[in-house]
Coordinates of C-alpha atoms in Angstrom, one line a residue:
M221 CA 49.8 -77.7 48.6
L222 CA 46.6 -76.1 49.8
R223 CA 46.2 -78.5 52.8
P224 CA 49.5 -77.5 54.5
C225 CA 48.7 -73.8 54.0
R226 CA 45.3 -74.2 55.6
L227 CA 46.8 -76.0 58.6
L228 CA 49.4 -73.3 58.9
I229 CA 46.8 -70.5 58.9
W230 CA 44.8 -72.3 61.6
Q231 CA 47.9 -72.7 63.7
V232 CA 48.8 -69.0 63.5
A233 CA 45.2 -68.1 64.4
L234 CA 45.4 -70.3 67.4
R235 CA 48.7 -68.9 68.5
L236 CA 47.4 -65.3 68.2
S237 CA 44.3 -66.2 70.2
Y238 CA 46.3 -68.1 72.8
H239 CA 46.4 -66.5 76.2
V240 CA 47.9 -67.7 79.4
V241 CA 45.6 -68.5 82.2
T242 CA 46.6 -68.5 85.7
A243 CA 45.2 -72.0 86.4
S244 CA 48.1 -74.3 86.1
L245 CA 46.1 -77.5 85.6
C246 CA 45.0 -76.6 82.0
L247 CA 48.5 -75.6 81.0
G248 CA 50.7 -77.8 78.7
G249 CA 48.1 -78.3 76.0
S250 CA 48.2 -77.4 72.3
D251 CA 46.1 -77.5 69.1
I252 CA 45.6 -80.9 67.6
F253 CA 46.4 -81.8 64.0
A254 CA 45.7 -85.4 63.0
S255 CA 44.5 -87.7 60.1
I256 CA 42.4 -90.8 59.8
R257 CA 41.3 -93.0 56.9
E258 CA 37.7 -93.1 55.8
N259 CA 35.7 -96.1 56.7
S260 CA 37.7 -96.4 60.0
R261 CA 36.1 -98.3 62.8
T262 CA 34.6 -96.6 65.9
G263 CA 37.0 -95.9 68.7
Q264 CA 39.9 -95.3 66.4
L265 CA 42.5 -93.2 68.2
I266 CA 42.9 -89.7 66.8
S267 CA 45.2 -87.9 69.3
T268 CA 46.4 -87.8 72.9
L269 CA 46.1 -84.6 75.1
S270 CA 49.1 -83.1 76.9
I271 CA 47.5 -80.8 79.5
T272 CA 48.9 -80.8 83.1
G273 CA 45.8 -81.6 85.0
E274 CA 44.0 -85.0 85.0
P275 CA 40.7 -84.8 83.1
G276 CA 37.8 -86.1 85.1
G277 CA 39.1 -84.8 88.4
G278 CA 37.1 -82.4 90.5
A279 CA 39.0 -79.3 89.3
V280 CA 39.5 -80.0 85.6
R281 CA 36.8 -80.6 83.0
L282 CA 37.1 -80.9 79.2
C283 CA 34.4 -80.2 76.6
L284 CA 34.3 -80.8 72.8
T285 CA 32.3 -78.3 70.6
G286 CA 32.1 -77.4 67.0
D287 CA 30.4 -78.6 63.8
N288 CA 32.1 -82.0 63.7
A289 CA 32.4 -82.5 67.5
D290 CA 29.9 -85.5 67.3
W291 CA 32.5 -87.5 65.3
F292 CA 34.8 -87.5 68.4
Y293 CA 34.6 -88.5 72.0
L294 CA 37.0 -88.2 75.0
E295 CA 38.4 -91.1 76.9
G296 CA 40.8 -89.8 79.6
R297 CA 43.5 -88.0 77.8
S298 CA 42.6 -89.6 74.3
I299 CA 40.4 -88.3 71.5
R300 CA 38.7 -91.2 69.6
L301 CA 36.5 -91.6 66.4
N302 CA 32.8 -91.7 67.2
S303 CA 31.3 -93.8 64.3
S304 CA 28.9 -96.7 64.1
A305 CA 27.6 -99.3 61.6
S306 CA 24.9 -97.0 60.4
R307 CA 27.2 -94.0 60.3
V308 CA 30.4 -94.7 58.5
L309 CA 33.1 -92.1 58.0
D310 CA 33.0 -91.4 54.3
R311 CA 35.2 -88.8 52.8
E312 CA 32.9 -88.4 49.7
V313 CA 30.1 -87.4 52.1
Q314 CA 31.8 -85.5 55.0
G315 CA 34.5 -83.8 53.1
S316 CA 38.3 -84.0 53.5
V317 CA 38.6 -82.4 57.1
L318 CA 36.8 -82.6 60.4
I319 CA 37.0 -79.5 62.6
A320 CA 36.2 -79.2 66.3
E321 CA 37.2 -77.3 69.5
L322 CA 38.4 -78.6 72.9
T323 CA 37.7 -76.3 76.0
C324 CA 39.4 -76.8 79.3
Y325 CA 37.4 -75.8 82.5
E326 CA 38.9 -75.4 85.9
D327 CA 36.3 -75.0 88.6
D328 CA 33.8 -74.3 85.8
V329 CA 35.9 -71.4 84.5
I330 CA 37.3 -71.6 81.0
Q331 CA 41.1 -71.7 81.4
S332 CA 42.1 -72.7 77.8
Q333 CA 40.7 -73.7 74.3
Y334 CA 42.4 -75.8 71.6
R335 CA 41.5 -76.4 67.9
I336 CA 41.2 -79.9 66.5
L337 CA 41.8 -80.4 62.8
V338 CA 41.5 -84.0 61.5
E339 CA 42.1 -84.9 57.8
I340 CA 40.1 -87.8 56.3
V341 CA 42.4 -89.9 54.1
N342 CA 40.7 -91.1 50.9
E343 CA 40.3 -94.8 50.1
N344 CA 39.3 -96.4 46.7
D345 CA 35.9 -97.6 47.8
N346 CA 33.7 -96.3 44.9
R347 CA 33.1 -97.7 41.3
P348 CA 32.8 -95.5 38.3
N349 CA 29.2 -94.5 37.3
F350 CA 27.9 -93.5 33.9
L351 CA 26.1 -90.2 33.6
Q352 CA 22.5 -91.2 32.7
E353 CA 22.2 -88.5 30.1
T354 CA 25.1 -90.0 28.1
I355 CA 23.7 -93.6 27.9
Q356 CA 20.1 -92.9 26.8
P357 CA 18.9 -94.4 23.4
F358 CA 19.8 -92.0 20.6
T359 CA 19.1 -91.9 16.9
I360 CA 21.5 -91.6 14.0
S361 CA 20.9 -91.6 10.2
E362 CA 21.8 -94.5 8.0
L363 CA 23.6 -92.0 5.8
T364 CA 26.0 -91.0 8.6
A365 CA 29.6 -91.1 7.3
V366 CA 32.0 -93.8 8.5
N367 CA 34.8 -92.6 10.9
S368 CA 32.6 -89.9 12.3
V369 CA 31.9 -89.6 16.1
V370 CA 28.3 -90.6 16.5
F371 CA 28.0 -90.2 20.3
T372 CA 30.0 -89.7 23.6
V373 CA 29.7 -91.5 26.9
K374 CA 30.8 -90.1 30.3
A375 CA 31.4 -91.9 33.6
V376 CA 32.6 -90.4 37.0
D377 CA 34.4 -91.9 40.0
A378 CA 33.6 -90.4 43.4
D379 CA 37.2 -91.2 44.4
G380 CA 38.5 -89.0 41.6
D381 CA 40.2 -91.9 39.8
M382 CA 41.1 -91.7 36.1
I383 CA 38.6 -93.6 33.8
T384 CA 39.1 -95.4 30.5
Y385 CA 36.3 -96.6 28.1
I386 CA 36.2 -100.0 26.3
I387 CA 33.7 -101.5 23.8
D388 CA 32.7 -105.1 24.7
Q389 CA 33.5 -107.1 21.6
S390 CA 31.2 -109.9 22.6
S391 CA 28.1 -107.6 22.2
R392 CA 26.1 -108.3 19.0
D393 CA 26.7 -105.0 17.1
A394 CA 30.2 -104.2 18.5
W395 CA 31.7 -104.3 15.0
F396 CA 29.8 -101.2 13.9
F397 CA 31.8 -98.9 16.3
R398 CA 35.2 -98.3 17.8
I399 CA 36.9 -96.0 20.3
D400 CA 40.1 -94.2 19.2
L401 CA 40.9 -92.4 22.5
P402 CA 40.1 -94.6 25.5
N403 CA 39.9 -91.8 28.1
T404 CA 37.6 -89.6 26.1
G405 CA 34.4 -91.7 25.7
N406 CA 34.0 -90.8 22.0
I407 CA 32.3 -93.6 20.0
V408 CA 33.3 -93.6 16.3
L409 CA 31.2 -95.3 13.5
D410 CA 33.4 -98.0 12.0
K411 CA 30.9 -99.6 9.4
P412 CA 28.2 -98.1 7.2
L413 CA 24.6 -98.4 8.4
D414 CA 21.6 -99.7 6.4
Y415 CA 18.1 -99.1 7.6
E416 CA 16.7 -101.8 5.3
T417 CA 18.7 -104.5 7.0
R418 CA 19.0 -103.2 10.6
T419 CA 16.9 -100.6 12.3
H420 CA 18.3 -101.0 15.8
L421 CA 21.7 -101.6 17.2
Q422 CA 22.9 -102.5 20.7
V423 CA 26.5 -102.2 22.0
M424 CA 27.9 -102.6 25.5
I425 CA 30.5 -100.0 26.9
W426 CA 32.7 -100.5 29.9
A427 CA 34.1 -97.7 32.1
Q428 CA 37.1 -98.8 34.2
E429 CA 39.5 -97.2 36.6
A430 CA 42.9 -96.6 35.1
N431 CA 45.2 -95.6 38.0
T432 CA 44.1 -98.0 40.8
V433 CA 45.1 -101.4 41.8
E434 CA 41.5 -102.6 42.2
K435 CA 40.5 -101.5 38.6
F436 CA 36.9 -101.1 39.5
N437 CA 34.6 -100.9 36.5
T438 CA 31.0 -100.7 35.4
S439 CA 29.1 -101.3 32.1
A440 CA 26.1 -99.9 30.2
V441 CA 24.2 -101.1 27.2
L442 CA 23.5 -98.5 24.6
T443 CA 20.7 -98.7 22.1
V444 CA 21.2 -97.0 18.7
I445 CA 18.1 -96.3 16.6
I446 CA 18.9 -96.0 12.9
K447 CA 16.9 -93.4 11.0
D448 CA 16.0 -94.2 7.4
G449 CA 17.6 -92.1 4.7
D450 CA 16.6 -91.6 1.1
D451 CA 19.1 -93.9 -0.5
Q452 CA 16.9 -96.6 -2.1
Y453 CA 15.1 -96.7 -5.4
P454 CA 11.4 -97.7 -5.8
H455 CA 10.6 -101.2 -6.9
F456 CA 7.6 -103.1 -8.2
L457 CA 5.8 -105.7 -6.2
P458 CA 6.1 -108.6 -5.6
C459 CA 9.7 -108.1 -4.8
T460 CA 12.0 -111.1 -5.7
P461 CA 15.5 -110.6 -4.2
V462 CA 18.4 -111.1 -6.7
S463 CA 20.0 -113.3 -4.0
P464 CA 19.2 -114.2 -0.4
G465 CA 20.1 -111.4 2.0
V466 CA 20.5 -108.8 -0.7
P467 CA 17.8 -106.0 -0.5
V468 CA 17.7 -105.6 -4.3
C469 CA 14.5 -106.6 -6.2
M470 CA 14.0 -108.1 -9.6
N471 CA 10.9 -106.4 -11.1
P472 CA 8.1 -108.9 -12.2
T473 CA 6.5 -109.1 -15.7
Y474 CA 2.8 -108.4 -15.5
T475 CA 0.6 -110.3 -17.9
T476 CA -3.1 -110.2 -18.9
N477 CA -5.4 -111.4 -21.7
I478 CA -7.9 -109.4 -23.7
T479 CA -10.3 -110.1 -26.6
R480 CA -10.6 -108.1 -29.7
K481 CA -14.1 -106.9 -28.7
Q482 CA -13.1 -105.8 -25.2
Q483 CA -13.0 -102.1 -24.5
D484 CA -13.3 -99.4 -21.8
A485 CA -12.2 -101.8 -19.0
V486 CA -9.7 -101.9 -16.2
L487 CA -7.2 -104.7 -16.9
Q488 CA -6.5 -107.3 -14.2
F489 CA -2.9 -108.5 -14.3
S490 CA -1.0 -111.5 -12.9
P491 CA 0.7 -111.0 -10.6
G492 CA -1.3 -108.0 -9.8
P493 CA -2.3 -105.4 -9.4
I494 CA 0.5 -103.2 -10.8
R495 CA 1.9 -101.6 -7.6
A496 CA 5.3 -100.3 -6.5
E497 CA 6.7 -99.0 -3.2
D498 CA 9.6 -96.8 -2.1
G499 CA 12.7 -98.7 -1.3
D500 CA 13.0 -96.5 1.8
R501 CA 10.2 -97.9 3.8
G502 CA 10.8 -95.5 6.7
I503 CA 10.2 -92.6 4.4
N504 CA 7.6 -94.0 1.9
T505 CA 7.9 -91.2 -0.6
P506 CA 4.9 -90.7 -3.0
L507 CA 5.4 -92.4 -6.4
I508 CA 4.3 -91.5 -9.9
Y509 CA 3.4 -94.1 -12.6
S510 CA 3.8 -93.6 -16.4
I511 CA 3.9 -95.6 -19.7
L512 CA 7.2 -95.2 -21.5
S513 CA 6.4 -97.2 -24.6
A514 CA 3.2 -98.7 -25.8
G515 CA 4.4 -101.2 -28.4
G516 CA 2.3 -99.8 -31.2
D517 CA -0.9 -99.5 -29.2
Q518 CA -1.6 -96.0 -30.6
G519 CA -2.8 -94.7 -27.3
R520 CA -5.1 -97.7 -26.6
F521 CA -4.0 -98.0 -23.0
E522 CA -4.0 -95.4 -20.2
I523 CA -2.4 -95.5 -16.8
N524 CA -3.4 -93.8 -13.6
N525 CA -0.2 -92.0 -12.5
R526 CA -1.1 -92.4 -8.8
T527 CA -2.4 -96.0 -8.6
G528 CA -0.8 -97.7 -11.6
E529 CA -4.2 -98.9 -12.9
I530 CA -4.2 -99.5 -16.6
R531 CA -7.4 -99.1 -18.7
L532 CA -8.2 -100.3 -22.2
T533 CA -9.8 -97.4 -24.0
R534 CA -10.9 -99.0 -27.3
P535 CA -11.1 -102.5 -28.8
V536 CA -8.4 -104.1 -31.0
N537 CA -9.0 -103.9 -34.7
D538 CA -9.9 -107.3 -36.3
Q539 CA -7.6 -106.6 -39.2
Q540 CA -4.7 -105.8 -36.9
P541 CA -2.2 -108.6 -37.1
V542 CA -0.7 -107.8 -33.7
A543 CA -1.2 -110.7 -31.3
N544 CA -0.1 -109.0 -28.1
F545 CA 1.2 -105.7 -26.7
T546 CA 4.3 -105.0 -24.6
L547 CA 4.3 -101.9 -22.4
S548 CA 7.1 -100.5 -20.4
V549 CA 5.8 -98.9 -17.2
M550 CA 8.0 -96.6 -15.1
V551 CA 7.6 -95.6 -11.5
C552 CA 9.6 -92.7 -9.9
Q553 CA 9.7 -90.7 -6.7
A554 CA 7.7 -87.6 -6.7
N555 CA 10.5 -85.6 -5.1
D556 CA 13.3 -87.1 -7.1
R557 CA 12.6 -88.3 -10.7
L558 CA 16.1 -89.7 -11.0
K559 CA 15.1 -92.5 -8.6
Y560 CA 12.9 -94.7 -10.7
S561 CA 12.3 -98.3 -11.8
V562 CA 10.8 -99.9 -14.9
A563 CA 8.7 -103.1 -15.3
S564 CA 7.3 -104.9 -18.4
V565 CA 3.6 -105.4 -19.1
L566 CA 2.5 -108.1 -21.5
I567 CA -1.1 -107.9 -22.9
R568 CA -2.1 -110.8 -25.1
V569 CA -5.0 -110.5 -27.5
L570 CA -7.0 -113.8 -27.6
S571 CA -9.8 -114.9 -29.9
E572 CA -13.1 -115.7 -28.3
N573 CA -13.2 -119.0 -26.6
M574 CA -15.8 -121.0 -28.5
F575 CA -15.0 -124.6 -27.7
P576 CA -14.1 -126.2 -24.3
P577 CA -11.2 -128.7 -24.1
V578 CA -12.3 -132.4 -24.4
F579 CA -10.8 -135.8 -24.0
N580 CA -11.2 -138.2 -26.9
R581 CA -12.5 -140.8 -24.5
T582 CA -13.9 -140.9 -21.0
T583 CA -11.9 -143.9 -19.8
F584 CA -8.3 -144.8 -20.7
K585 CA -6.9 -148.3 -20.1
G586 CA -3.3 -148.6 -18.8
F587 CA -0.9 -151.3 -17.7
I588 CA 2.2 -151.3 -15.5
I589 CA 4.4 -154.3 -14.8
Q590 CA 5.6 -154.8 -11.3
S591 CA 9.3 -154.2 -10.8
S592 CA 11.9 -152.8 -8.4
S593 CA 12.4 -149.7 -10.4
P594 CA 11.4 -146.5 -8.6
A595 CA 9.5 -145.1 -11.5
S596 CA 8.0 -146.4 -14.7
I597 CA 5.7 -145.0 -17.5
I598 CA 2.2 -146.3 -17.8
S599 CA 1.6 -148.1 -21.1
T600 CA -1.5 -149.1 -22.9
Y601 CA -2.4 -151.9 -25.4
G602 CA 0.5 -153.2 -27.4
N603 CA 3.0 -151.8 -24.9
Q604 CA 2.4 -148.3 -26.2
V605 CA 3.0 -145.3 -23.9
L606 CA -0.3 -144.1 -22.5
Q607 CA -0.9 -140.4 -23.1
V608 CA -4.0 -138.7 -21.9
Q609 CA -4.5 -135.4 -23.8
V610 CA -7.3 -133.1 -24.6
S611 CA -8.1 -131.3 -27.8
D612 CA -9.4 -127.7 -28.1
D613 CA -11.0 -126.7 -31.3
D614 CA -10.2 -123.1 -30.6
F615 CA -6.7 -123.8 -31.9
P616 CA -6.0 -124.9 -35.4
D617 CA -4.0 -128.0 -34.4
G618 CA -6.3 -128.7 -31.5
R619 CA -3.4 -128.3 -29.0
N620 CA -4.0 -125.7 -26.3
P621 CA -0.7 -124.7 -24.7
N622 CA -2.5 -123.4 -21.6
I623 CA -3.7 -126.8 -20.5
H624 CA -2.5 -128.0 -17.1
Y625 CA -2.9 -131.7 -16.2
S626 CA -3.3 -132.9 -12.6
L627 CA -4.6 -135.9 -10.6
H628 CA -7.7 -135.4 -8.4
P629 CA -7.3 -136.3 -5.7
P630 CA -3.5 -136.3 -5.7
S631 CA -2.0 -139.8 -5.6
G632 CA 1.1 -140.9 -3.8
L633 CA 1.7 -143.7 -6.4
Y634 CA 1.1 -141.8 -9.6
Q635 CA 2.0 -138.5 -11.3
V636 CA 1.0 -136.9 -14.5
T637 CA 3.2 -134.7 -16.6
Q638 CA 2.1 -131.7 -18.5
G639 CA 2.4 -133.8 -21.6
G640 CA -0.3 -136.2 -20.3
V641 CA 2.1 -139.1 -19.5
L642 CA 1.4 -141.0 -16.4
I643 CA 4.4 -142.1 -14.2
A644 CA 4.0 -144.8 -11.5
R645 CA 6.2 -145.6 -8.5
T646 CA 6.7 -149.2 -9.6
D647 CA 8.5 -150.4 -6.5
Q648 CA 5.4 -149.7 -4.3
L649 CA 2.9 -151.5 -6.5
H650 CA 1.5 -155.0 -6.0
A651 CA 0.8 -157.5 -8.7
F652 CA -2.9 -157.9 -9.8
A653 CA -3.8 -154.6 -8.2
R654 CA -6.1 -152.2 -10.0
H655 CA -6.2 -148.5 -9.6
I656 CA -8.8 -146.0 -11.0
L657 CA -7.4 -142.4 -11.4
Q658 CA -9.1 -139.2 -12.4
V659 CA -7.0 -136.9 -14.6
V660 CA -8.2 -133.2 -14.7
A661 CA -7.3 -130.9 -17.6
R662 CA -7.6 -127.2 -16.8
D663 CA -7.4 -124.3 -19.2
E664 CA -5.4 -121.8 -17.2
E665 CA -6.7 -118.9 -19.3
S666 CA -10.5 -119.6 -19.5
G667 CA -10.7 -121.7 -16.3
E668 CA -12.5 -124.5 -18.1
E669 CA -11.9 -128.0 -16.7
V670 CA -12.6 -131.5 -18.1
S671 CA -11.8 -134.9 -16.5
A672 CA -11.3 -138.5 -17.6
S673 CA -10.7 -141.8 -15.8
V674 CA -7.7 -144.0 -16.2
D675 CA -8.1 -147.7 -15.3
I676 CA -4.6 -149.1 -14.5
E677 CA -3.9 -152.8 -14.0
V678 CA -0.7 -153.9 -12.3
L679 CA 0.7 -157.0 -14.1
Q680 CA 3.0 -159.6 -12.6
R681 CA 6.6 -159.7 -13.5
G682 CA 7.1 -161.4 -16.9
Q683 CA 3.5 -161.1 -17.8
P684 CA 3.1 -159.5 -21.3
V685 CA 1.0 -156.4 -21.9
P686 CA -2.2 -157.2 -23.8
H687 CA -2.4 -156.3 -27.5
G688 CA -6.1 -155.4 -27.5
A689 CA -9.3 -155.3 -25.5
F690 CA -10.1 -159.0 -26.3
T691 CA -6.7 -160.2 -25.3
E692 CA -7.1 -158.3 -22.1
Q693 CA -10.4 -159.9 -21.4
Q694 CA -8.9 -163.3 -21.9
L695 CA -5.9 -162.4 -19.8
F696 CA -7.7 -161.0 -16.8
G697 CA -10.9 -163.1 -17.1
D698 CA -9.5 -166.6 -16.7
V699 CA -10.1 -166.8 -13.0
D700 CA -13.5 -165.2 -13.1
S701 CA -14.7 -167.4 -16.1
R702 CA -13.6 -170.6 -14.4
L703 CA -15.4 -169.6 -11.2
A704 CA -18.6 -168.7 -13.2
G705 CA -18.4 -171.9 -15.2
G706 CA -18.2 -174.0 -12.0
I707 CA -21.2 -172.2 -10.5
A708 CA -23.2 -172.7 -13.7
A709 CA -22.4 -176.4 -13.8
M710 CA -23.5 -176.9 -10.2
I711 CA -26.8 -175.1 -11.0
L712 CA -27.4 -177.2 -14.1
L713 CA -26.7 -180.4 -12.1
L714 CA -29.1 -179.4 -9.4
F715 CA -31.8 -178.6 -12.0
L716 CA -31.4 -181.9 -13.8
T717 CA -31.5 -183.7 -10.5
S718 CA -34.8 -182.0 -9.6
V719 CA -36.3 -182.7 -13.0
L720 CA -35.4 -186.4 -12.8
F721 CA -36.8 -186.6 -9.3
L722 CA -40.1 -185.1 -10.4
L723 CA -40.3 -187.3 -13.4
L724 CA -39.7 -190.5 -11.4
R725 CA -42.3 -189.4 -8.8
T726 CA -44.9 -188.7 -11.5
I727 CA -44.2 -192.2 -13.1
R728 CA -44.6 -193.9 -9.7
R729 CA -47.9 -192.1 -9.1
R730 CA -49.3 -193.2 -12.4
Q731 CA -48.2 -196.8 -11.8
R732 CA -49.9 -196.9 -8.4
Q733 CA -53.0 -195.3 -9.9
T734 CA -53.0 -197.9 -12.7
N735 CA -52.6 -200.8 -10.3
T736 CA -55.4 -199.5 -8.1
D737 CA -57.7 -199.2 -11.0
E738 CA -56.9 -202.6 -12.3
H739 CA -57.5 -204.2 -8.8
A740 CA -60.8 -202.3 -8.4
V741 CA -61.9 -203.5 -11.8
T742 CA -60.9 -207.1 -11.0
L743 CA -63.1 -206.9 -7.9
G744 CA -65.9 -205.3 -9.8
K745 CA -65.8 -202.1 -7.8
H746 CA -65.1 -198.5 -8.3
P747 CA -61.4 -197.8 -8.0
N748 CA -62.0 -195.5 -5.0
V749 CA -64.1 -198.0 -3.1
V750 CA -62.7 -200.8 -0.8
S751 CA -64.7 -204.0 -0.5
S752 CA -66.1 -204.8 2.9
S753 CA -66.6 -208.5 2.2
R754 CA -62.8 -209.2 2.1
P755 CA -61.9 -210.7 5.5
V756 CA -58.3 -209.7 5.2
F757 CA -56.8 -206.4 4.0
S758 CA -53.7 -206.1 1.9
T759 CA -50.5 -204.6 3.2
D760 CA -51.2 -201.3 1.6
E761 CA -54.8 -201.3 2.8
S762 CA -53.8 -202.3 6.3
S763 CA -51.3 -199.5 6.4
Y764 CA -53.8 -197.1 5.2
S765 CA -56.4 -198.3 7.8
R766 CA -53.9 -197.9 10.6
A767 CA -52.8 -194.5 9.4
F768 CA -56.3 -193.3 8.7
S769 CA -57.7 -194.5 12.0
H770 CA -54.7 -192.8 13.8
Q771 CA -55.2 -189.6 11.9
Y772 CA -58.8 -189.4 12.6
E773 CA -58.5 -190.3 16.2
S774 CA -60.4 -187.9 18.4
P775 CA -58.0 -185.8 20.6
S776 CA -60.7 -185.7 23.2
H777 CA -61.9 -189.4 23.5
G778 CA -59.4 -191.3 21.5
R779 CA -62.1 -193.4 19.8
H780 CA -61.3 -195.2 16.6
G781 CA -63.3 -194.6 13.5
V782 CA -66.2 -196.9 12.6
Y783 CA -67.1 -198.3 9.2
T784 CA -70.4 -197.6 7.5
R785 CA -71.9 -199.1 4.4
R786 CA -73.1 -197.5 1.3
H787 CA -74.8 -199.3 -1.6
S788 CA -75.2 -196.4 -3.9
Q789 CA -71.4 -196.4 -4.7
L790 CA -71.2 -200.0 -5.6
P791 CA -70.1 -200.9 -9.2
P792 CA -72.5 -202.8 -11.5
P793 CA -72.5 -206.5 -10.6
S794 CA -70.8 -209.0 -12.9
S795 CA -72.5 -212.0 -14.4
S796 CA -71.3 -214.3 -11.8
S797 CA -72.3 -211.9 -9.2
S798 CA -75.8 -211.7 -10.6
S799 CA -76.4 -215.3 -10.2
N800 CA -75.3 -215.2 -6.7
I801 CA -77.5 -212.3 -6.0
I802 CA -80.6 -213.9 -7.4
S803 CA -80.1 -217.2 -5.7
D804 CA -79.4 -215.7 -2.3
P805 CA -80.7 -212.3 -1.6
G806 CA -79.4 -212.3 1.9
K807 CA -75.9 -213.2 0.8
R808 CA -76.1 -210.4 -1.8
S809 CA -76.7 -207.9 0.9
R810 CA -73.7 -209.1 2.8
Q811 CA -71.4 -209.1 -0.2
H812 CA -72.3 -205.5 -1.1
S813 CA -72.0 -204.1 2.3
Y814 CA -68.7 -202.1 2.1
L815 CA -67.0 -200.5 5.1
F816 CA -65.9 -196.9 5.0
P817 CA -63.8 -195.2 7.7
V818 CA -65.8 -192.4 9.4
Q819 CA -64.7 -190.4 12.3
E820 CA -67.3 -190.2 15.0
K821 CA -67.3 -187.6 17.7
P822 CA -69.5 -187.4 20.6
E823 CA -70.1 -183.7 20.5
G824 CA -69.1 -180.5 18.8
P825 CA -70.2 -178.3 16.0
I826 CA -68.9 -180.7 13.3
E827 CA -71.6 -183.0 11.9
T828 CA -71.2 -186.7 12.1
L829 CA -70.6 -188.2 8.7
R830 CA -73.5 -190.2 7.4
A831 CA -73.9 -192.5 4.5
A832 CA -77.3 -193.4 3.1
D833 CA -77.9 -197.2 3.1
P834 CA -80.8 -199.6 3.7
T835 CA -80.1 -199.5 7.4
G836 CA -80.7 -195.7 7.5
D837 CA -77.0 -194.5 7.6
D838 CA -75.9 -192.0 4.9
I839 CA -72.6 -190.4 3.7
T840 CA -72.1 -187.5 1.4
A841 CA -70.1 -187.6 -1.8
E842 CA -67.8 -184.9 -0.5
T843 CA -66.9 -187.1 2.5
L844 CA -66.3 -190.1 0.3
Q845 CA -64.0 -188.1 -2.0
R846 CA -62.0 -186.7 0.9
D847 CA -61.5 -190.2 2.4
N848 CA -60.3 -191.6 -0.9
E849 CA -57.7 -188.7 -1.3
M850 CA -56.4 -189.2 2.2
K851 CA -56.0 -192.9 1.6
T852 CA -54.1 -192.3 -1.6
N853 CA -51.8 -189.8 0.1
Q854 CA -51.2 -192.2 3.0
S855 CA -50.3 -194.9 0.6
E856 CA -47.8 -192.6 -1.2
D857 CA -46.2 -191.6 2.0
L858 CA -45.7 -195.2 3.0
E859 CA -44.3 -196.3 -0.3
D860 CA -42.2 -193.2 -1.1
P861 CA -39.9 -192.2 1.8
Y862 CA -38.5 -189.2 -0.1
R863 CA -41.9 -187.5 -0.2

């Protein structure tokens, strides 16, 4: 409605200012009213002039002036759009109307003026855009009521199109919100918030044109920060959820041990220390601790109301029959005493630990029969269940309920129960295998430990369990005893063979010595002397002579030994000999000249052997003894090949 009015006003104004010029060439023109679409190409025709004269001639000249005259150019009688690739006609930038003036000159004298009014027709060439201040991260309390408007988004379209708002249901936290009126941008809380489970939310909002064919749209991701509210109760630590995913804790039971003589000490609890925290972690309200009931302790325990530390103020009376104390400890918020939580505290009174736990033996013997069963119990002699247990004299029956049994190091084949029974993975054991385990018994209260060894034998299928240690020795010692017996028999045989050999050798030596003595006596000589009057040597003597002469051969000259005579070693003559000696003294000297092998060397530091005789030669007793020993040894070597 406003646009036609404005055009009419401009037309009236032009008509009032219209004046007739005398030049006839500028006559026939009028004001120009036209329209053109935004984003039109350059050269787009806007209007055609109707003046009488021909523009561009020598007499008529046209000129465009005004604020928007640069958007037009003249081409003969036509007015065209003057745009370019870098300068696009945009209604959102230039406005809705372009205004200019057309002046007609004749001989450089203004003859007429016309107004040009061009409307820019809008096109849907812009997308909606969110206002940045409406999509910034914002904070809401977890106590915000459901169905309340939590925030509002706003988007604008430069083309003036109507916009609607939509929540993208594929976004992670879309189910927390909804939009009741799509064209308002008001976001409504659809689900309750909980700071303890989610502290941040993200949701995607779309803004879309509602009254256009193109349906241009745009999106924005909104971040919602949840502020913690005071809606949780305090709880003791450690927190054990009642069920997975539920932020509700079960309070623990704190335990400790004291002795009757203990006093004025801060108690250490398990789990400990006694501590609680506000359920609203974002607020972390200060807490107050107190003891509600003391279980008949008569003020023996005190608690620090800020830290929860419990102190024992005086010892327990020896005549007091109470074995333990149970306290109820409460914690509440300092700003709201109605928000509280209660935990139990168990204090056990123990007698003084006088005796450590002990095993009744250091090594236990166990057996297991190989089978395909996945698990079997270890047995001992007589197929009785093997049970390794300790005794503690601090208890009347010797059974300490706080003993914990374990294997050190842990075994993949065996396990021990808290009753001291050993269980084996039978299907993974091999027959005739032997395993040594170490069982550790620990007193969980005093921390004392004691260990014992368990010797386990894996028996073959069908093999009975021994009834005693002796049976076991027979059962498992057959192979070893047979091997040891064989070795002992071999050693004994070798020993007897050696003794027999030495005995035979000794007998042979004695026989040879006896024969030698008898032969010497028969010849009337000393047993160690060989007669030189015998023209032929015996086999033994010839062997000795050859061996002796070879042994005493000089490595330098290779000379054989020579024989010397000695009369001092001759035996006393016999009766027959005496007659021969008296009748023939010369023959006597020949009969008593005996030959002895003596090695002779031409030079060197060793003295030549000599034997004293009537001819002037001499030989020492030591040389004679050595020669006799060598002869005897050579004879033994020749006669005894085993020497």
